[in-house]
Amino acid sequence: MGGLSASAACRERLRRLCLGEFPCGAGSWNRSRFELRKRKPGGNAAPRDADAGTAQHQEIGTPGEESLETLLEFVSSQDSPWALPPDCSPEDQHLRELAVQSPQLIRDNFIFLFFRSLRIVDKGVNEVDENLLKFHNLEELILSANQISKINSANLPRTLKVLELCGNEIVGLQSLCSLPPPELQHLGLGYNRLLGSSEDKYLTAEFWPNLLSLDLSFNNFTDLLGIVSKLATLQRLRTLVLQGNPLVLIPGYRGFVIDSLPKLCILDDRNISPDERHQFHGLSSKPDLIGNKAQLVVNVGKIKGVPNPSKPEELESGPESPVITHSYYVTYEFVEREEAEDTNNSEVIKFHQSQMVATPNPGSPPGNADTGGSESSALSSLLKQEPPANRANRHLTLRKHWAETIECSHRKEHVTGDLAALKAFLMAGTTVTVVEEKVFSWPIAARLAEDAGKKGKADKGKAEKGKPKDGGKDGKKSKDKNKKPKTGGESPASQKTTVAAKGMSAIHGAEMSCELDGRSHTTNNEGSKALATLANVVLTVVDVIHHCSIDPLEDI
């Protein structure tokens, strides 16, 4: 198997300690001290004399050698070039001091008995091999941030009390539970790929009878009722971490867990107070109240700092200039499979739909009749973002006219039963966009009337030229025949039409203030950050040059 085993990483760690090199071990820097100890004088008085000679030698010292105190200072001082890296454990430091004081003890058998804790973090380990069984006194094994996908529990020392596997690639617990350490008190499985309902059957007292602390954070557990029923068998469990799983999005999650596990003291890194336990008393006896859907409410309150569009800077005023109207709205994305309820008639569109609407001109090219041509493409490129891993709907607030403070007053409740998709969507982050919509309108009735007048005069002149001089009936009939029938009975005023084209652009250099969950937040194009609250989840809003990006959540 490729990669690195846990025992190989441990050997590399020992090599970095330099236990046989200066100032540790035995060498020219302390040779005379150990040569005196190796002598074997006869009689009972000889050892005492040898010890006295050794002490005297240490006091006097030998030229070219270092005293024991100096060597210990070399390995213990943080400013020493022989100091250990900051990520080393206290056991590493203690072992180096022993290598200075008694280097003859530093042998494999001694090292295997010496360690009670092994910390191998972010070393690329992908295998827990049987060589770990040589550590007969090992009680704590930390293998966080590696690449382990499967653990054979037969290779774990039976003396283990703490096993930390956070930040690996574990997808199943079957092999870990085949022969688990019987005295294990803490099991850390956070930030892995556990799939919930297929794995919660291994979280019972049958496998972990002495478990006091369990970390399952940021996996994919979705069945709240199922996992709580299994955890209830762990009678010694006092600390539980479930945050980051889709099931925490279910309303009533915390209260149901607290009431179902009466001996639990800490849930999701928060102490459980007596008042909180009393508040949720009896909830565990009503599982029908706990649904499998998440409810999140989005509030968009106000937009501030939009430049006044009434100043005629772009086009010169004139009789043929278009009439420009401006409107503003906010768009945001939300997970696709949802049931949304709102208090206003906002729009919902698919992620890739365009909002371009134009009245086609009969003389325009076919490409512009339905799609809006290049204008539609420009509009689509403005609204279209690179799609996330999970498809999303885009929601629009109602269009509003410009004001110093644009009141959106938008509130929408989103309900979804696909908890895994919702978690993935929130972890990926979303985008809030302030859109300015411009409508250009050109009245064409006046020009049509003017053209019709000119044409009528020309026809009249032609008719008079062809009229007989006597002005008889023949001439009258000819005039009647040259008349064209009217195509409609409406007056010219009622035939006025308007050609309109819509364009959208993001607000540049604008300051936006949104009221989310009753709190007001403001951000501008200098990149200042503002906090927004979506349900009970804290989010971060940054940069408003084109879009307001909401960063991925750190917590759920």
PDB file of N, CA and C in Angstrom, residues 417-454:
ATOM      1  N   GLY A 417     -36.441  19.429   2.940  1.00  0.00           N
ATOM      2  CA  GLY A 417     -36.234  18.149   3.604  1.00  0.00           C
ATOM      3  C   GLY A 417     -34.932  17.483   3.205  1.00  0.00           C
ATOM      4  N   ASP A 418     -34.241  18.018   2.219  1.00  0.00           N
ATOM      5  CA  ASP A 418     -32.953  17.461   1.808  1.00  0.00           C
ATOM      6  C   ASP A 418     -31.862  18.121   2.637  1.00  0.00           C
ATOM      7  N   LEU A 419     -31.641  17.591   3.829  1.00  0.00           N
ATOM      8  CA  LEU A 419     -30.714  18.225   4.768  1.00  0.00           C
ATOM      9  C   LEU A 419     -29.274  18.158   4.285  1.00  0.00           C
ATOM     10  N   ALA A 420     -28.907  17.062   3.636  1.00  0.00           N
ATOM     11  CA  ALA A 420     -27.527  16.937   3.155  1.00  0.00           C
ATOM     12  C   ALA A 420     -27.230  17.984   2.077  1.00  0.00           C
ATOM     13  N   ALA A 421     -28.189  18.191   1.172  1.00  0.00           N
ATOM     14  CA  ALA A 421     -27.988  19.207   0.123  1.00  0.00           C
ATOM     15  C   ALA A 421     -27.949  20.605   0.720  1.00  0.00           C
ATOM     16  N   LEU A 422     -28.774  20.857   1.731  1.00  0.00           N
ATOM     17  CA  LEU A 422     -28.784  22.167   2.377  1.00  0.00           C
ATOM     18  C   LEU A 422     -27.454  22.437   3.072  1.00  0.00           C
ATOM     19  N   LYS A 423     -26.911  21.444   3.751  1.00  0.00           N
ATOM     20  CA  LYS A 423     -25.615  21.624   4.407  1.00  0.00           C
ATOM     21  C   LYS A 423     -24.523  21.917   3.380  1.00  0.00           C
ATOM     22  N   ALA A 424     -24.513  21.153   2.278  1.00  0.00           N
ATOM     23  CA  ALA A 424     -23.501  21.382   1.249  1.00  0.00           C
ATOM     24  C   ALA A 424     -23.626  22.778   0.655  1.00  0.00           C
ATOM     25  N   PHE A 425     -24.868  23.240   0.480  1.00  0.00           N
ATOM     26  CA  PHE A 425     -25.085  24.579  -0.070  1.00  0.00           C
ATOM     27  C   PHE A 425     -24.567  25.655   0.880  1.00  0.00           C
ATOM     28  N   LEU A 426     -24.860  25.528   2.164  1.00  0.00           N
ATOM     29  CA  LEU A 426     -24.414  26.516   3.139  1.00  0.00           C
ATOM     30  C   LEU A 426     -22.903  26.490   3.311  1.00  0.00           C
ATOM     31  N   MET A 427     -22.301  25.320   3.241  1.00  0.00           N
ATOM     32  CA  MET A 427     -20.854  25.224   3.382  1.00  0.00           C
ATOM     33  C   MET A 427     -20.131  25.803   2.172  1.00  0.00           C
ATOM     34  N   ALA A 428     -20.765  25.762   0.999  1.00  0.00           N
ATOM     35  CA  ALA A 428     -20.129  26.300  -0.203  1.00  0.00           C
ATOM     36  C   ALA A 428     -20.219  27.810  -0.269  1.00  0.00           C
ATOM     37  N   GLY A 429     -21.182  28.418   0.436  1.00  0.00           N
ATOM     38  CA  GLY A 429     -21.370  29.862   0.370  1.00  0.00           C
ATOM     39  C   GLY A 429     -22.352  30.249  -0.716  1.00  0.00           C
ATOM     40  N   THR A 430     -22.848  31.462  -0.658  1.00  0.00           N
ATOM     41  CA  THR A 430     -23.822  31.931  -1.634  1.00  0.00           C
ATOM     42  C   THR A 430     -23.514  33.380  -2.002  1.00  0.00           C
ATOM     43  N   THR A 431     -24.349  33.965  -2.853  1.00  0.00           N
ATOM     44  CA  THR A 431     -24.103  35.311  -3.363  1.00  0.00           C
ATOM     45  C   THR A 431     -25.379  36.130  -3.283  1.00  0.00           C
ATOM     46  N   VAL A 432     -25.246  37.360  -2.804  1.00  0.00           N
ATOM     47  CA  VAL A 432     -26.341  38.329  -2.798  1.00  0.00           C
ATOM     48  C   VAL A 432     -25.963  39.443  -3.768  1.00  0.00           C
ATOM     49  N   THR A 433     -26.871  39.790  -4.693  1.00  0.00           N
ATOM     50  CA  THR A 433     -26.584  40.763  -5.737  1.00  0.00           C
ATOM     51  C   THR A 433     -27.608  41.887  -5.710  1.00  0.00           C
ATOM     52  N   VAL A 434     -27.122  43.123  -5.785  1.00  0.00           N
ATOM     53  CA  VAL A 434     -28.001  44.282  -5.962  1.00  0.00           C
ATOM     54  C   VAL A 434     -28.018  44.621  -7.445  1.00  0.00           C
ATOM     55  N   VAL A 435     -29.189  44.625  -8.060  1.00  0.00           N
ATOM     56  CA  VAL A 435     -29.314  44.803  -9.499  1.00  0.00           C
ATOM     57  C   VAL A 435     -30.043  46.109  -9.797  1.00  0.00           C
ATOM     58  N   GLU A 436     -29.478  46.873 -10.729  1.00  0.00           N
ATOM     59  CA  GLU A 436     -30.154  48.051 -11.259  1.00  0.00           C
ATOM     60  C   GLU A 436     -30.701  47.705 -12.644  1.00  0.00           C
ATOM     61  N   GLU A 437     -31.986  47.906 -12.847  1.00  0.00           N
ATOM     62  CA  GLU A 437     -32.621  47.606 -14.120  1.00  0.00           C
ATOM     63  C   GLU A 437     -32.997  48.910 -14.817  1.00  0.00           C
ATOM     64  N   LYS A 438     -32.513  49.084 -16.060  1.00  0.00           N
ATOM     65  CA  LYS A 438     -32.819  50.272 -16.849  1.00  0.00           C
ATOM     66  C   LYS A 438     -33.746  49.891 -17.995  1.00  0.00           C
ATOM     67  N   VAL A 439     -34.791  50.683 -18.212  1.00  0.00           N
ATOM     68  CA  VAL A 439     -35.726  50.468 -19.314  1.00  0.00           C
ATOM     69  C   VAL A 439     -35.684  51.700 -20.215  1.00  0.00           C
ATOM     70  N   PHE A 440     -35.264  51.503 -21.472  1.00  0.00           N
ATOM     71  CA  PHE A 440     -35.198  52.581 -22.449  1.00  0.00           C
ATOM     72  C   PHE A 440     -36.434  52.506 -23.344  1.00  0.00           C
ATOM     73  N   SER A 441     -37.190  53.607 -23.445  1.00  0.00           N
ATOM     74  CA  SER A 441     -38.426  53.632 -24.234  1.00  0.00           C
ATOM     75  C   SER A 441     -38.345  54.762 -25.247  1.00  0.00           C
ATOM     76  N   TRP A 442     -38.640  54.448 -26.545  1.00  0.00           N
ATOM     77  CA  TRP A 442     -38.671  55.452 -27.615  1.00  0.00           C
ATOM     78  C   TRP A 442     -40.093  55.546 -28.184  1.00  0.00           C
ATOM     79  N   PRO A 443     -40.824  56.680 -28.079  1.00  0.00           N
ATOM     80  CA  PRO A 443     -42.147  56.823 -28.713  1.00  0.00           C
ATOM     81  C   PRO A 443     -41.977  56.990 -30.218  1.00  0.00           C
ATOM     82  N   ILE A 444     -42.638  56.162 -31.014  1.00  0.00           N
ATOM     83  CA  ILE A 444     -42.465  56.181 -32.474  1.00  0.00           C
ATOM     84  C   ILE A 444     -43.674  56.731 -33.194  1.00  0.00           C
ATOM     85  N   ALA A 445     -44.759  57.140 -32.510  1.00  0.00           N
ATOM     86  CA  ALA A 445     -45.988  57.595 -33.173  1.00  0.00           C
ATOM     87  C   ALA A 445     -45.762  58.895 -33.928  1.00  0.00           C
ATOM     88  N   ALA A 446     -44.995  59.838 -33.358  1.00  0.00           N
ATOM     89  CA  ALA A 446     -44.780  61.135 -34.003  1.00  0.00           C
ATOM     90  C   ALA A 446     -44.067  60.958 -35.337  1.00  0.00           C
ATOM     91  N   ARG A 447     -43.021  60.114 -35.363  1.00  0.00           N
ATOM     92  CA  ARG A 447     -42.292  59.904 -36.603  1.00  0.00           C
ATOM     93  C   ARG A 447     -43.171  59.237 -37.653  1.00  0.00           C
ATOM     94  N   LEU A 448     -43.994  58.276 -37.238  1.00  0.00           N
ATOM     95  CA  LEU A 448     -44.888  57.619 -38.189  1.00  0.00           C
ATOM     96  C   LEU A 448     -45.863  58.612 -38.795  1.00  0.00           C
ATOM     97  N   ALA A 449     -46.407  59.528 -37.974  1.00  0.00           N
ATOM     98  CA  ALA A 449     -47.352  60.521 -38.480  1.00  0.00           C
ATOM     99  C   ALA A 449     -46.673  61.462 -39.466  1.00  0.00           C
ATOM    100  N   GLU A 450     -45.433  61.875 -39.164  1.00  0.00           N
ATOM    101  CA  GLU A 450     -44.706  62.779 -40.050  1.00  0.00           C
ATOM    102  C   GLU A 450     -44.425  62.101 -41.387  1.00  0.00           C
ATOM    103  N   ASP A 451     -43.994  60.836 -41.359  1.00  0.00           N
ATOM    104  CA  ASP A 451     -43.740  60.114 -42.595  1.00  0.00           C
ATOM    105  C   ASP A 451     -45.003  59.936 -43.415  1.00  0.00           C
ATOM    106  N   ALA A 452     -46.129  59.672 -42.722  1.00  0.00           N
ATOM    107  CA  ALA A 452     -47.401  59.494 -43.417  1.00  0.00           C
ATOM    108  C   ALA A 452     -47.821  60.795 -44.092  1.00  0.00           C
ATOM    109  N   GLY A 453     -47.587  61.974 -43.461  1.00  0.00           N
ATOM    110  CA  GLY A 453     -47.937  63.273 -44.051  1.00  0.00           C
ATOM    111  C   GLY A 453     -47.139  63.547 -45.306  1.00  0.00           C
ATOM    112  N   LYS A 454     -45.829  63.268 -45.249  1.00  0.00           N
ATOM    113  CA  LYS A 454     -45.000  63.490 -46.422  1.00  0.00           C
ATOM    114  C   LYS A 454     -45.433  62.603 -47.583  1.00  0.00           C
TER     115      LYS A 454
END
